[in-house]
PDB file of C-alpha atoms in Angstrom:
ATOM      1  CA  UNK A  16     -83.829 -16.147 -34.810  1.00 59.00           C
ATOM      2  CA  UNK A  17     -80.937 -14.387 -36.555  1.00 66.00           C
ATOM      3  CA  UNK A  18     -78.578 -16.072 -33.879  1.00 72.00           C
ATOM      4  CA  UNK A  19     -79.715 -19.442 -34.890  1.00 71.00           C
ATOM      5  CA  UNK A  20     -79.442 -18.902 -38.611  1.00 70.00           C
ATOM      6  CA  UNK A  21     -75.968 -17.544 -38.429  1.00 76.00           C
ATOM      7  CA  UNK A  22     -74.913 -20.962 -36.145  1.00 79.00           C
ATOM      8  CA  UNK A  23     -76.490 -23.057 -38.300  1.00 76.00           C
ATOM      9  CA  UNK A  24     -74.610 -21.473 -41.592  1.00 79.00           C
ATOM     10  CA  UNK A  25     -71.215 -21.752 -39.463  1.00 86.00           C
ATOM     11  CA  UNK A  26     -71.683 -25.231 -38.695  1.00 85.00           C
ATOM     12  CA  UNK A  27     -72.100 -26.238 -42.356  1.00 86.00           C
ATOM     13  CA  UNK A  28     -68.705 -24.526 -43.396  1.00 88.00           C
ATOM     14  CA  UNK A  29     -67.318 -25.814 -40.628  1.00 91.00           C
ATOM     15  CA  UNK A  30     -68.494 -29.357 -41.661  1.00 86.00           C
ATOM     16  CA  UNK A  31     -66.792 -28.904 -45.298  1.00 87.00           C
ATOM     17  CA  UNK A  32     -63.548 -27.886 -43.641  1.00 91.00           C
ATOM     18  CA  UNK A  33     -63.592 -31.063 -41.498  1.00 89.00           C
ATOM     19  CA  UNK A  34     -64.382 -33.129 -44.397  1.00 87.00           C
ATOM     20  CA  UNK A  35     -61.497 -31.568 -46.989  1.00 89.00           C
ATOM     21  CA  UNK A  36     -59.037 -32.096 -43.781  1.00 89.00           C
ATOM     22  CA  UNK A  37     -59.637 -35.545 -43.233  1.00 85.00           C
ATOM     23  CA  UNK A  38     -57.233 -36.699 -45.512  1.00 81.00           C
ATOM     24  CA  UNK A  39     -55.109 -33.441 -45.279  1.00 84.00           C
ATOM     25  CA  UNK A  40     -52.735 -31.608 -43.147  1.00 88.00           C
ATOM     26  CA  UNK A  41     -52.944 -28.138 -44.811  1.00 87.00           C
ATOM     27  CA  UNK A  42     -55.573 -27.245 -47.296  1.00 91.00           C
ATOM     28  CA  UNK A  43     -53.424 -27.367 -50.002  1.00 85.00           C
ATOM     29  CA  UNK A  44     -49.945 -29.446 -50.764  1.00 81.00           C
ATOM     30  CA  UNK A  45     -47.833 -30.110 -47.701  1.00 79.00           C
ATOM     31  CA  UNK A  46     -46.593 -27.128 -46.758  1.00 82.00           C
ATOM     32  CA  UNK A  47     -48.252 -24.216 -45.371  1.00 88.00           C
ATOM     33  CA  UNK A  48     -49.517 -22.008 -47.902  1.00 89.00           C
ATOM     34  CA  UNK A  49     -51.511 -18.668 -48.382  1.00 84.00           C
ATOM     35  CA  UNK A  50     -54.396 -20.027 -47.952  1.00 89.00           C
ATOM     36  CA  UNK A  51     -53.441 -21.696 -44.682  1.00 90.00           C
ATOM     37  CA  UNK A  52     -53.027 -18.041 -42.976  1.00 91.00           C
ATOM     38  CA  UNK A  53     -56.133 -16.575 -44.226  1.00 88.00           C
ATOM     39  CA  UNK A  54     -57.913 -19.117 -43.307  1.00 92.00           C
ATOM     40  CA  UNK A  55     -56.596 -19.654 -39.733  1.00 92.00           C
ATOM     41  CA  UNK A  56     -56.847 -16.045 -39.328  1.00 91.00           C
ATOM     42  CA  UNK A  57     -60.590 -16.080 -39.948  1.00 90.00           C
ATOM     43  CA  UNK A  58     -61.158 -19.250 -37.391  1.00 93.00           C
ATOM     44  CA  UNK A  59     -58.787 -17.678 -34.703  1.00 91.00           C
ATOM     45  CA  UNK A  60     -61.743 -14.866 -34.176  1.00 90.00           C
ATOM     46  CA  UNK A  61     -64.499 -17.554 -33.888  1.00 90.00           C
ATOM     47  CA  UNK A  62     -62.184 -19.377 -31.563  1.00 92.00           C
ATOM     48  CA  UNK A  63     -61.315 -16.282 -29.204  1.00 91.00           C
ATOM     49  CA  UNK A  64     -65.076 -15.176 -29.025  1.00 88.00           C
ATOM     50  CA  UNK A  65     -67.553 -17.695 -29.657  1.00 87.00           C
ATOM     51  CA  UNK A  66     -66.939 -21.249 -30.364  1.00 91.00           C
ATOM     52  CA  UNK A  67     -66.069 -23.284 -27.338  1.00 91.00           C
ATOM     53  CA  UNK A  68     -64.502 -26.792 -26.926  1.00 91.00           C
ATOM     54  CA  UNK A  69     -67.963 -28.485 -26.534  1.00 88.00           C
ATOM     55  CA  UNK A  70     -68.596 -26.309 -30.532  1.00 89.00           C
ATOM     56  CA  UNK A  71     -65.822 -27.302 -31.623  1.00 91.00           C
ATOM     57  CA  UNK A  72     -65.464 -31.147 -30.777  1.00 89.00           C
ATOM     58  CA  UNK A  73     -67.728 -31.650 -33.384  1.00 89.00           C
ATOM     59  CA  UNK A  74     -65.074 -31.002 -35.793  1.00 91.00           C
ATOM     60  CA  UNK A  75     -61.706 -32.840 -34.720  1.00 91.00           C
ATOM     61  CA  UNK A  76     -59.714 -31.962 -38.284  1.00 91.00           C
ATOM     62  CA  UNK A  77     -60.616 -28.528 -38.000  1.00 91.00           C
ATOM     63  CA  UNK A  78     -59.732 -28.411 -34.377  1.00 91.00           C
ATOM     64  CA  UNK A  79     -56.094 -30.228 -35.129  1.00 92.00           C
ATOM     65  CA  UNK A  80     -55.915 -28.281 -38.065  1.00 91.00           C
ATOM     66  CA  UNK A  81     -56.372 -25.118 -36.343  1.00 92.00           C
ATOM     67  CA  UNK A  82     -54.417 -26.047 -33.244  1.00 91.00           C
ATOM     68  CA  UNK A  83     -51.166 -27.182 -35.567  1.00 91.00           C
ATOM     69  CA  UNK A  84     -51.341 -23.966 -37.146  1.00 90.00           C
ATOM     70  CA  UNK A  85     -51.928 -21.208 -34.710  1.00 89.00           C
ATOM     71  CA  UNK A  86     -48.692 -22.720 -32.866  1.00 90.00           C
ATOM     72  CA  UNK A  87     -46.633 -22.509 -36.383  1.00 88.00           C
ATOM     73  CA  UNK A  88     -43.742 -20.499 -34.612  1.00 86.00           C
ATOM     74  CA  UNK A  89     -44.510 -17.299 -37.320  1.00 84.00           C
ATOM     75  CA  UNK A  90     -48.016 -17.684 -37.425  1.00 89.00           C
ATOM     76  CA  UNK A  91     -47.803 -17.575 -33.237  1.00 87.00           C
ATOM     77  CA  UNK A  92     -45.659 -14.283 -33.537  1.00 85.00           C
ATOM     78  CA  UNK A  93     -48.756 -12.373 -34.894  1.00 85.00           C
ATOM     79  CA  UNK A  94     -51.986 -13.733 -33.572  1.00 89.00           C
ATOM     80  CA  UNK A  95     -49.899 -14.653 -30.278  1.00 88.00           C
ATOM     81  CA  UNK A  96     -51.344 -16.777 -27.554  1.00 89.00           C
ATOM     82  CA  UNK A  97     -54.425 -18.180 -28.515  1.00 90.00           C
ATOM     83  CA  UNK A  98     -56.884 -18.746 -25.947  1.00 90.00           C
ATOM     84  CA  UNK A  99     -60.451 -20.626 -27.035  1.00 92.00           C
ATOM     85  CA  UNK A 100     -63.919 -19.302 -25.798  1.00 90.00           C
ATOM     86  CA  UNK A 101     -64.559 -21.413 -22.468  1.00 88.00           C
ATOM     87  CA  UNK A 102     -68.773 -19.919 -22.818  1.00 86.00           C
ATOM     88  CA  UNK A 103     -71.038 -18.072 -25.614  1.00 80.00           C
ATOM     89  CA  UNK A 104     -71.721 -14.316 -24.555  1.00 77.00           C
ATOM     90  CA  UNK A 105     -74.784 -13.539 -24.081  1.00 74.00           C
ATOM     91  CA  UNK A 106     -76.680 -11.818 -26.351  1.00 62.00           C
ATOM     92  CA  UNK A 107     -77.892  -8.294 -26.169  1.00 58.00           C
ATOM     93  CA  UNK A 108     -81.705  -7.715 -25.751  1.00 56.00           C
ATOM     94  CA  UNK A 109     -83.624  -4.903 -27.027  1.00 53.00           C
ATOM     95  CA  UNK A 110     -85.600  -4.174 -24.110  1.00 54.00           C
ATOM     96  CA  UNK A 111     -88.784  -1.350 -24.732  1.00 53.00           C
ATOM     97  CA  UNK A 112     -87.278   2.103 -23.265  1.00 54.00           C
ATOM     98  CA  UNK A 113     -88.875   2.336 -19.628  1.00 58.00           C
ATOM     99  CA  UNK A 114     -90.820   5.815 -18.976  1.00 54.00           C
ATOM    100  CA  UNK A 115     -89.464   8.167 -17.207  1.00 55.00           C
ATOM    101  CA  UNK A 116     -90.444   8.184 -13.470  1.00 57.00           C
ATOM    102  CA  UNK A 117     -91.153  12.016 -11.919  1.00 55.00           C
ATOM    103  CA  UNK A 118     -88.540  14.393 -10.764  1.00 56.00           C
ATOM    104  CA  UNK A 119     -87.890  13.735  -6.814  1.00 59.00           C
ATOM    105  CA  UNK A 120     -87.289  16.346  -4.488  1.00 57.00           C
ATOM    106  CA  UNK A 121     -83.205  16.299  -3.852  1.00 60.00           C
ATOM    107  CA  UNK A 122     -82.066  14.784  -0.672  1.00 61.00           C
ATOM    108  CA  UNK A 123     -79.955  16.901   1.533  1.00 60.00           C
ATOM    109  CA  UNK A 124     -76.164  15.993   0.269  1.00 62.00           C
ATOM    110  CA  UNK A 125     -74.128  14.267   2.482  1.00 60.00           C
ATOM    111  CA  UNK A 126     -70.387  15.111   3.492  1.00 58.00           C
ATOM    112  CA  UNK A 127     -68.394  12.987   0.566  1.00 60.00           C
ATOM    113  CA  UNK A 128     -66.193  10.533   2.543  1.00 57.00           C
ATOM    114  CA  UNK A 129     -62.349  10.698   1.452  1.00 57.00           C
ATOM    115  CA  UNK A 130     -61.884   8.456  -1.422  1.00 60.00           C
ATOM    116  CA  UNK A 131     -58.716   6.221  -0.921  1.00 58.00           C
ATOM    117  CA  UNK A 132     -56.054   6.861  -2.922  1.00 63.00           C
ATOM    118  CA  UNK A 133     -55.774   4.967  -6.013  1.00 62.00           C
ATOM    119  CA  UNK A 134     -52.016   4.763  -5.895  1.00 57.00           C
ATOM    120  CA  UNK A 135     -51.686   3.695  -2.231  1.00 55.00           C
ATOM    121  CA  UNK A 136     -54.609   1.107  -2.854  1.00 56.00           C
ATOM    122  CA  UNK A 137     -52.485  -0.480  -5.904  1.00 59.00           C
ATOM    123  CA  UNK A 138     -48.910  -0.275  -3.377  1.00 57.00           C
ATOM    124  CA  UNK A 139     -50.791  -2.139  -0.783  1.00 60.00           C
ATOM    125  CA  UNK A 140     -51.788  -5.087  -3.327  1.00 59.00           C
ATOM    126  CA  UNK A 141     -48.740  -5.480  -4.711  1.00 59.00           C
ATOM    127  CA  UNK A 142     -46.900  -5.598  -1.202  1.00 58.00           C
ATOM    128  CA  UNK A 143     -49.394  -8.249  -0.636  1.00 58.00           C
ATOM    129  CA  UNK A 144     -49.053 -11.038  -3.670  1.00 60.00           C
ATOM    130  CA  UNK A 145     -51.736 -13.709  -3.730  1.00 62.00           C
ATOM    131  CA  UNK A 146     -49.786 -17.560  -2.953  1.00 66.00           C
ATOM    132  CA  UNK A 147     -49.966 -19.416  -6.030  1.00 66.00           C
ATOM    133  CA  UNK A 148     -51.790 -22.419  -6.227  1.00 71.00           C
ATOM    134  CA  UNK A 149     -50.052 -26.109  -6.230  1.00 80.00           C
ATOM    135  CA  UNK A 150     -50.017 -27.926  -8.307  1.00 86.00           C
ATOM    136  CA  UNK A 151     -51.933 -30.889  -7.258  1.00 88.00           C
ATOM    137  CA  UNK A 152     -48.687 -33.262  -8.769  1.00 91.00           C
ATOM    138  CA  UNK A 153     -46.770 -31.599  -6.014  1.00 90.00           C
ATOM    139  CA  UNK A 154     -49.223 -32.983  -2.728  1.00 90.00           C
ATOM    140  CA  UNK A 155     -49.227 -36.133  -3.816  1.00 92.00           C
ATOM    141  CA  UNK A 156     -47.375 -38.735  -1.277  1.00 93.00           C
ATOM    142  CA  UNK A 157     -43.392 -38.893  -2.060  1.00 93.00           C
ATOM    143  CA  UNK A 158     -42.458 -41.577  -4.501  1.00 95.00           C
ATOM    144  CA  UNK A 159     -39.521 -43.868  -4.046  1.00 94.00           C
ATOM    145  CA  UNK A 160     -38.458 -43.084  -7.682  1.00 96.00           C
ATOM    146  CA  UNK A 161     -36.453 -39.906  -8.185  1.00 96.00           C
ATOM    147  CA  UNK A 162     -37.613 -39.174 -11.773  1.00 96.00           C
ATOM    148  CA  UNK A 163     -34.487 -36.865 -11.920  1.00 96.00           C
ATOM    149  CA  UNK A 164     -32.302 -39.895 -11.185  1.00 96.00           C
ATOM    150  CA  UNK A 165     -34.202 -42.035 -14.277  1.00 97.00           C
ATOM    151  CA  UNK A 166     -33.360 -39.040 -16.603  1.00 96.00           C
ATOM    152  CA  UNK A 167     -29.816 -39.098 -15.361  1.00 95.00           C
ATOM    153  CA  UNK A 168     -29.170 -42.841 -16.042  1.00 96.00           C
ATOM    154  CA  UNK A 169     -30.798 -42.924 -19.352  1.00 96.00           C
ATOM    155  CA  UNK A 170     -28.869 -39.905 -20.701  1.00 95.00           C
ATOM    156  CA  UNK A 171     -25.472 -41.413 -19.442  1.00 95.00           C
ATOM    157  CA  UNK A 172     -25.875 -44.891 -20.254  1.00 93.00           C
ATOM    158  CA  UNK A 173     -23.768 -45.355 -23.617  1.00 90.00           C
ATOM    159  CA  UNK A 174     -23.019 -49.286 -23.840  1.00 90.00           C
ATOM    160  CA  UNK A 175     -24.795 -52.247 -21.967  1.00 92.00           C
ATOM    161  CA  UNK A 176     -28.532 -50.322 -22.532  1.00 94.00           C
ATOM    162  CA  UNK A 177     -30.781 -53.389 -21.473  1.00 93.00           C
ATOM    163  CA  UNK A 178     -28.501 -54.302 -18.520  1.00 94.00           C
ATOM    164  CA  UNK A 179     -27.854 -51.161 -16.975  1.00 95.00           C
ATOM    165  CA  UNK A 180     -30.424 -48.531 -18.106  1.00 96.00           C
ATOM    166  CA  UNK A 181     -33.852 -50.576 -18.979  1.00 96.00           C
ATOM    167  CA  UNK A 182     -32.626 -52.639 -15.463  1.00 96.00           C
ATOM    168  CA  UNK A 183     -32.084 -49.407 -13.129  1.00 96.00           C
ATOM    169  CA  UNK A 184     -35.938 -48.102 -14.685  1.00 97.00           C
ATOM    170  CA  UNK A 185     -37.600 -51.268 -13.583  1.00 97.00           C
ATOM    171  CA  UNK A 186     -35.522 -51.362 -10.230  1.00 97.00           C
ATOM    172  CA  UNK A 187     -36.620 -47.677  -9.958  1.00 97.00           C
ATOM    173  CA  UNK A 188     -40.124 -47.352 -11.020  1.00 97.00           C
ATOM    174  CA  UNK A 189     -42.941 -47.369  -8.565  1.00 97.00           C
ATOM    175  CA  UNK A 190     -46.379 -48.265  -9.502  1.00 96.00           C
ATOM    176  CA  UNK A 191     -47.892 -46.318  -6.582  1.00 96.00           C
ATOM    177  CA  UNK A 192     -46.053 -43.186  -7.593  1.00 96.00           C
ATOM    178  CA  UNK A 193     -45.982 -43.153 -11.298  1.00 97.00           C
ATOM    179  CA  UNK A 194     -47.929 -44.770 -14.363  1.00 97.00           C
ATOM    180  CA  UNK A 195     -46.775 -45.572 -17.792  1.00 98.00           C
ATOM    181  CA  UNK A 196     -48.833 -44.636 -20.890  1.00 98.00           C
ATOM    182  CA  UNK A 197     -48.900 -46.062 -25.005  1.00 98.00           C
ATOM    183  CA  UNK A 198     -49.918 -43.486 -27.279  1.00 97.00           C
ATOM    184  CA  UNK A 199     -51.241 -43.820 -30.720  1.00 97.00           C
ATOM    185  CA  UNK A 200     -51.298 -41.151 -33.421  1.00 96.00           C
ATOM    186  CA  UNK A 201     -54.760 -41.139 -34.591  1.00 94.00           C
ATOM    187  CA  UNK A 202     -54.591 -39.978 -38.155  1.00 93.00           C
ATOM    188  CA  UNK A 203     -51.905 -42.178 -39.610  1.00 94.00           C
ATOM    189  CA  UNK A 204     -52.655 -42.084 -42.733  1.00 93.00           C
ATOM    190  CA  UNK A 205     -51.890 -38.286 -42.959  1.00 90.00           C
ATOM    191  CA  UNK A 206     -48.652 -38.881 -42.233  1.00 93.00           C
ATOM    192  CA  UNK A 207     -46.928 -39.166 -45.529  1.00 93.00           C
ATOM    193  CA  UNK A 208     -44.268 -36.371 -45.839  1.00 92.00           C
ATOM    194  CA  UNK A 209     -41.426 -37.141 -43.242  1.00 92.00           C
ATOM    195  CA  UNK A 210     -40.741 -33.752 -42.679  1.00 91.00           C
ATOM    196  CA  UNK A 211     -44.008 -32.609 -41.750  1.00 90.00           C
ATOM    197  CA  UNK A 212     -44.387 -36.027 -39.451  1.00 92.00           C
ATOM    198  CA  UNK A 213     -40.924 -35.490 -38.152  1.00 93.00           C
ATOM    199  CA  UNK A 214     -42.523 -31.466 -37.418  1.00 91.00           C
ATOM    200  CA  UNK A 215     -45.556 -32.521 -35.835  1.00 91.00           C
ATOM    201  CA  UNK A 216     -43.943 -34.480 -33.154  1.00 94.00           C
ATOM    202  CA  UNK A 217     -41.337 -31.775 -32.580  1.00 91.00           C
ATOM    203  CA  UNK A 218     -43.863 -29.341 -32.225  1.00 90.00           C
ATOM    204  CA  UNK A 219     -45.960 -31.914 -29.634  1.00 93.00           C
ATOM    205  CA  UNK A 220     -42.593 -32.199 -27.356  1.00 93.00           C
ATOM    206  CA  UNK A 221     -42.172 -28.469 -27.340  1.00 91.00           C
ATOM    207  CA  UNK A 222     -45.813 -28.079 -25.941  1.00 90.00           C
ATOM    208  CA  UNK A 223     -45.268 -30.930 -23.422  1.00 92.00           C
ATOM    209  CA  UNK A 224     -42.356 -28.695 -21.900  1.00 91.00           C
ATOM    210  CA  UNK A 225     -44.784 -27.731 -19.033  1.00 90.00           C
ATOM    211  CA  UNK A 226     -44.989 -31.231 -17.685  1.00 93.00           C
ATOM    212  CA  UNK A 227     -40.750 -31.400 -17.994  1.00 92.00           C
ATOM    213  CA  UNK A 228     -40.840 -31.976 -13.604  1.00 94.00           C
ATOM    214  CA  UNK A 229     -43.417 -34.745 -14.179  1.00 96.00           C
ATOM    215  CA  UNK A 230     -42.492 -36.477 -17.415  1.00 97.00           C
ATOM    216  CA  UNK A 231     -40.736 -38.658 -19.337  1.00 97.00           C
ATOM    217  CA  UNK A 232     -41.745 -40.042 -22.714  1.00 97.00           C
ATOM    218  CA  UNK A 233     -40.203 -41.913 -25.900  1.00 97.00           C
ATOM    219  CA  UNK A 234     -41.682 -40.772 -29.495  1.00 97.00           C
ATOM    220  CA  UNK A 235     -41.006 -42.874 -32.373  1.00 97.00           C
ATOM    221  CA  UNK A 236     -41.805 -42.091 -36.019  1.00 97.00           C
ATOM    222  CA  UNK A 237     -41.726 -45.523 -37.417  1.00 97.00           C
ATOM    223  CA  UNK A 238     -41.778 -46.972 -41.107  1.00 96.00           C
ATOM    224  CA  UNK A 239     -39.061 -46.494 -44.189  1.00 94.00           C
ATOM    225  CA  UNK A 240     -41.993 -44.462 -46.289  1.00 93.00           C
ATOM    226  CA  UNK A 241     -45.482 -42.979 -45.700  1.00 90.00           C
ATOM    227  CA  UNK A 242     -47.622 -43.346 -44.147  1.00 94.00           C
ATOM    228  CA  UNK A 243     -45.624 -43.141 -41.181  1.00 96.00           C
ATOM    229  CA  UNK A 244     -46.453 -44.386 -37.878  1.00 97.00           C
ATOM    230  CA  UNK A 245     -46.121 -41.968 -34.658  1.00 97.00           C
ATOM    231  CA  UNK A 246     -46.437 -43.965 -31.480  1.00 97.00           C
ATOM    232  CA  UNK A 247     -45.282 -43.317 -27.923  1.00 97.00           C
ATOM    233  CA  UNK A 248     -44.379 -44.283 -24.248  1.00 98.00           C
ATOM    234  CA  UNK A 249     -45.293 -42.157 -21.393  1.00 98.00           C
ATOM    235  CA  UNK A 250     -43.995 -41.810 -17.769  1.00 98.00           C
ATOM    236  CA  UNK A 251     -46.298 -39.551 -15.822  1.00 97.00           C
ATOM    237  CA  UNK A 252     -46.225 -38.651 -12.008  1.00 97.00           C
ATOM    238  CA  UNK A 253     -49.271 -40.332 -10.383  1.00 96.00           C
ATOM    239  CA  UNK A 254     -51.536 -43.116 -11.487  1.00 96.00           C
ATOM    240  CA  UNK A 255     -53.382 -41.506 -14.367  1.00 96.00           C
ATOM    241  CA  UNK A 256     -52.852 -39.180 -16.876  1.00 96.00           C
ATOM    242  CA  UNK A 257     -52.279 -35.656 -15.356  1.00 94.00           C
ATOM    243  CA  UNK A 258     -55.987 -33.227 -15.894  1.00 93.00           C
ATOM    244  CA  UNK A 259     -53.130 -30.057 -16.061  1.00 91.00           C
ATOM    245  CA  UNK A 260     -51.479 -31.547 -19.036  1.00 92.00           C
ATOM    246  CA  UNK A 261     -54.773 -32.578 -21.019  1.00 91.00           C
ATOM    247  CA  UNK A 262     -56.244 -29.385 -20.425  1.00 88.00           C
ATOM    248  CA  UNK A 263     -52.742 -27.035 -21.570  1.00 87.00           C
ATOM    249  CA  UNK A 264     -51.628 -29.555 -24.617  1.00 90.00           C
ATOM    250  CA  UNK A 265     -54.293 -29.673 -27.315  1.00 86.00           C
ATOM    251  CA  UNK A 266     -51.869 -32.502 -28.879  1.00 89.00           C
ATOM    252  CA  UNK A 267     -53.152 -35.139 -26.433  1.00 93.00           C
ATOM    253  CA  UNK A 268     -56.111 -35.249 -27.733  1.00 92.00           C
ATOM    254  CA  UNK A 269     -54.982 -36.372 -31.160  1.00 93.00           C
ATOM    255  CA  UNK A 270     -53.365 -39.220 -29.549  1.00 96.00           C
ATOM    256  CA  UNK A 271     -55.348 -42.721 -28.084  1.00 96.00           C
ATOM    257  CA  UNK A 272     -53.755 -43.260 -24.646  1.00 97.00           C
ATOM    258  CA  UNK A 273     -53.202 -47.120 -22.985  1.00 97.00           C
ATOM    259  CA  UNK A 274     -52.381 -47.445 -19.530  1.00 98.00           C
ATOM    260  CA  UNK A 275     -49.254 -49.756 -19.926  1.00 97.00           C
ATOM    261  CA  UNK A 276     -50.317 -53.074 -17.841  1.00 97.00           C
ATOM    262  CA  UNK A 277     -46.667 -54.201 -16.054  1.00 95.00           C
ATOM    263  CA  UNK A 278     -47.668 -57.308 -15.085  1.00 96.00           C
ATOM    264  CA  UNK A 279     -48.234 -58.380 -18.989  1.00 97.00           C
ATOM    265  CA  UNK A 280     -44.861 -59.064 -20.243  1.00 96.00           C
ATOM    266  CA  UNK A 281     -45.519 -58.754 -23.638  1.00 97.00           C
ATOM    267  CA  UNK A 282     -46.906 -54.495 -22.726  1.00 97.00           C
ATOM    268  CA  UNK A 283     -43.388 -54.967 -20.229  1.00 97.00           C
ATOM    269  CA  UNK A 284     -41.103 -56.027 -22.956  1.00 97.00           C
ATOM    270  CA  UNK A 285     -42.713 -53.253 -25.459  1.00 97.00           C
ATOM    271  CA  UNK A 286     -42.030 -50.462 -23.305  1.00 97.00           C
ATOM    272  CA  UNK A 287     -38.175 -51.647 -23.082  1.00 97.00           C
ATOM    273  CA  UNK A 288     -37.827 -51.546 -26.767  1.00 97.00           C
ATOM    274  CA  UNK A 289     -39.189 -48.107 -26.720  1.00 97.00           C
ATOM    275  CA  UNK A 290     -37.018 -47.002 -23.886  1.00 97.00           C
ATOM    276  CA  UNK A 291     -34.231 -48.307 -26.435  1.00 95.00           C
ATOM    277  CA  UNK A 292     -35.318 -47.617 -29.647  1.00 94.00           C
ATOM    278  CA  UNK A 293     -35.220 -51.160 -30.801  1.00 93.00           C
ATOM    279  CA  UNK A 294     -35.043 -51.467 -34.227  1.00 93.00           C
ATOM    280  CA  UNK A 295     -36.772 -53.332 -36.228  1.00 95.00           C
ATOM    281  CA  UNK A 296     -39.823 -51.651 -34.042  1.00 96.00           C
ATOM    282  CA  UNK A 297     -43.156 -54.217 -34.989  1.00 95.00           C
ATOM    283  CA  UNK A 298     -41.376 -55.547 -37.646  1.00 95.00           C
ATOM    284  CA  UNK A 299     -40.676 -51.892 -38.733  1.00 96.00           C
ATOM    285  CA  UNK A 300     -37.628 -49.578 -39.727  1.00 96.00           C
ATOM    286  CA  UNK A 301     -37.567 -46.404 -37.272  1.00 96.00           C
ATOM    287  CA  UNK A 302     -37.314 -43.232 -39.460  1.00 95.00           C
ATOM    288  CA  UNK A 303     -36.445 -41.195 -35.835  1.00 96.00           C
ATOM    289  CA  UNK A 304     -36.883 -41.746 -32.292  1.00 96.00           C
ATOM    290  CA  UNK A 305     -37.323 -38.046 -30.076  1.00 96.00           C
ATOM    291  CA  UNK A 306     -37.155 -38.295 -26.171  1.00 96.00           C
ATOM    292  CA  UNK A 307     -38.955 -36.266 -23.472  1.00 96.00           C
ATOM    293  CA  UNK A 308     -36.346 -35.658 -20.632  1.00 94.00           C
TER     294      UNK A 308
END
């Protein structure tokens, strides 16, 4: 079939482009280019009409590739929000044309019943919004930790970090309520312009701004030359990684995520030196820390 031929012949450009952008952020250099915007121009129609997550899995540099560049903030002024295919439509069939059936005698017409007023029918909806859904974040039971009141201490406490910040967190945090999460960058070895690292995680943060209510996290670019190292700590509402967030911030997937155990105090002692920014981080040099508040 035509269909098949034409998938087939996508799925082997598509393969190229995943293999060129394995070791590559843009196609060319390390800036975007030309070639950057025709080319995410051309994938931003496959990814509106036809190829769907499950399509495009198969091709993680071309999906972070795509993803990093569609939210470039002018790129994003012209194609706007992108939104990926969630099915395949279905294709059109050429069906023979049916004969025409006989003339039948006309039925005696009815009275027409009034026809409701379009404008009157629209009023009465919007007197009437529909209640928006909750978010399921928001049913859970109430937490003894205030994550408002965590923000507030970290952000004020200027001297004495580990005795009065890192302290008031572990005094604060509840295991039943919240969870705390490593992340791990998992293309490292792209990472070799600081600038475009230093981008990349700024850009992450700014997509994470719908979980602000039910989030904290530390981001730390680590190393004193490329490849750099992007890793991360996590403070989520509930005991596992919220479905809302994974589902609205294609960034998550380009991380590995580890459930921080508390009762290891080796994991316990890592996440204070995050919280802090220690420095030497793993034996490392910190090029920039970012928080999440």
């Amino acid at each position: 079939m035509a269909e098949e031929v034409g998938i087939a012949g996508l799925k082997r450009a598509l393969d190229a482009l995943n293999t060129h952008l394995t070791t590559k952020t843009y196609l060319v250099g390390h800036d975007v280019t030309l070639a950057d915007i025709v080319m995410t121009c051309n994938l931003s129609i496959g990814f509106k009409l036809i190829m769907t997550k499950s399509f495009t899995s198969e091709f993680p540099h071309v999906e972070r590739y795509f993803w990093t560049l569609v939210n470039q903030p002018k790129i994003k002024k012209i194609l706007g929000e992108v939104k990926q295919a969630e099915s395949i439509p279905p294709v059109a069939s050429k069906k023979p044309a049916q004969p025409k059936e006989a003339a039948k005698p006309k039925k005696k017409e009815e009275p027409k019943k009034e026809e409701a007023n379009p404008k009157v029918v629209a009023a009465e909806e919007e007197e009437a919004p529909k209640p928006k859904a909750k978010n399921p974040l928001d049913l859970l039971p109430p937490s003894k930790m205030i994550l408002d009141d965590w923000k507030r201490l970290y952000s004020n406490t200027k001297t004495n970090f580990r005795d009065v910040a890192i302290k008031g967190f572990w005094d604060m945090y509840d295991p039943e309520g919240y969870s705390l999460w490593f992340c791990d960058y998992k293309y490292q070895d792209e990472n070799n312009v600081s600038f475009v690292t230093l981008n990349k995680v700024s850009g992450f943060l700014q997509r994470m701004d719908l979980a602000r209510k039910y989030a904290f996290g530390k981001m730390l670019i680590i190393g004193a030359e490329g490849p750099y190292k992007v890793k991360g700590l996590w403070l989520f509402r509930g005991t596992e990684i919220p479905q809302f967030i994974v589902d609205e911030c294609y960034d998550m997937e380009l991380y590995d995520w580890v459930k921080v155990d508390i009762n290891d105090e080796a994991q316990k002692e890592r996440v204070n030196q995050m919280i802090e920014d220690a420095e030497p981080f793993e034996g490392e040099p910190l090029l920039d820390a970012k928080c999440f508040k």
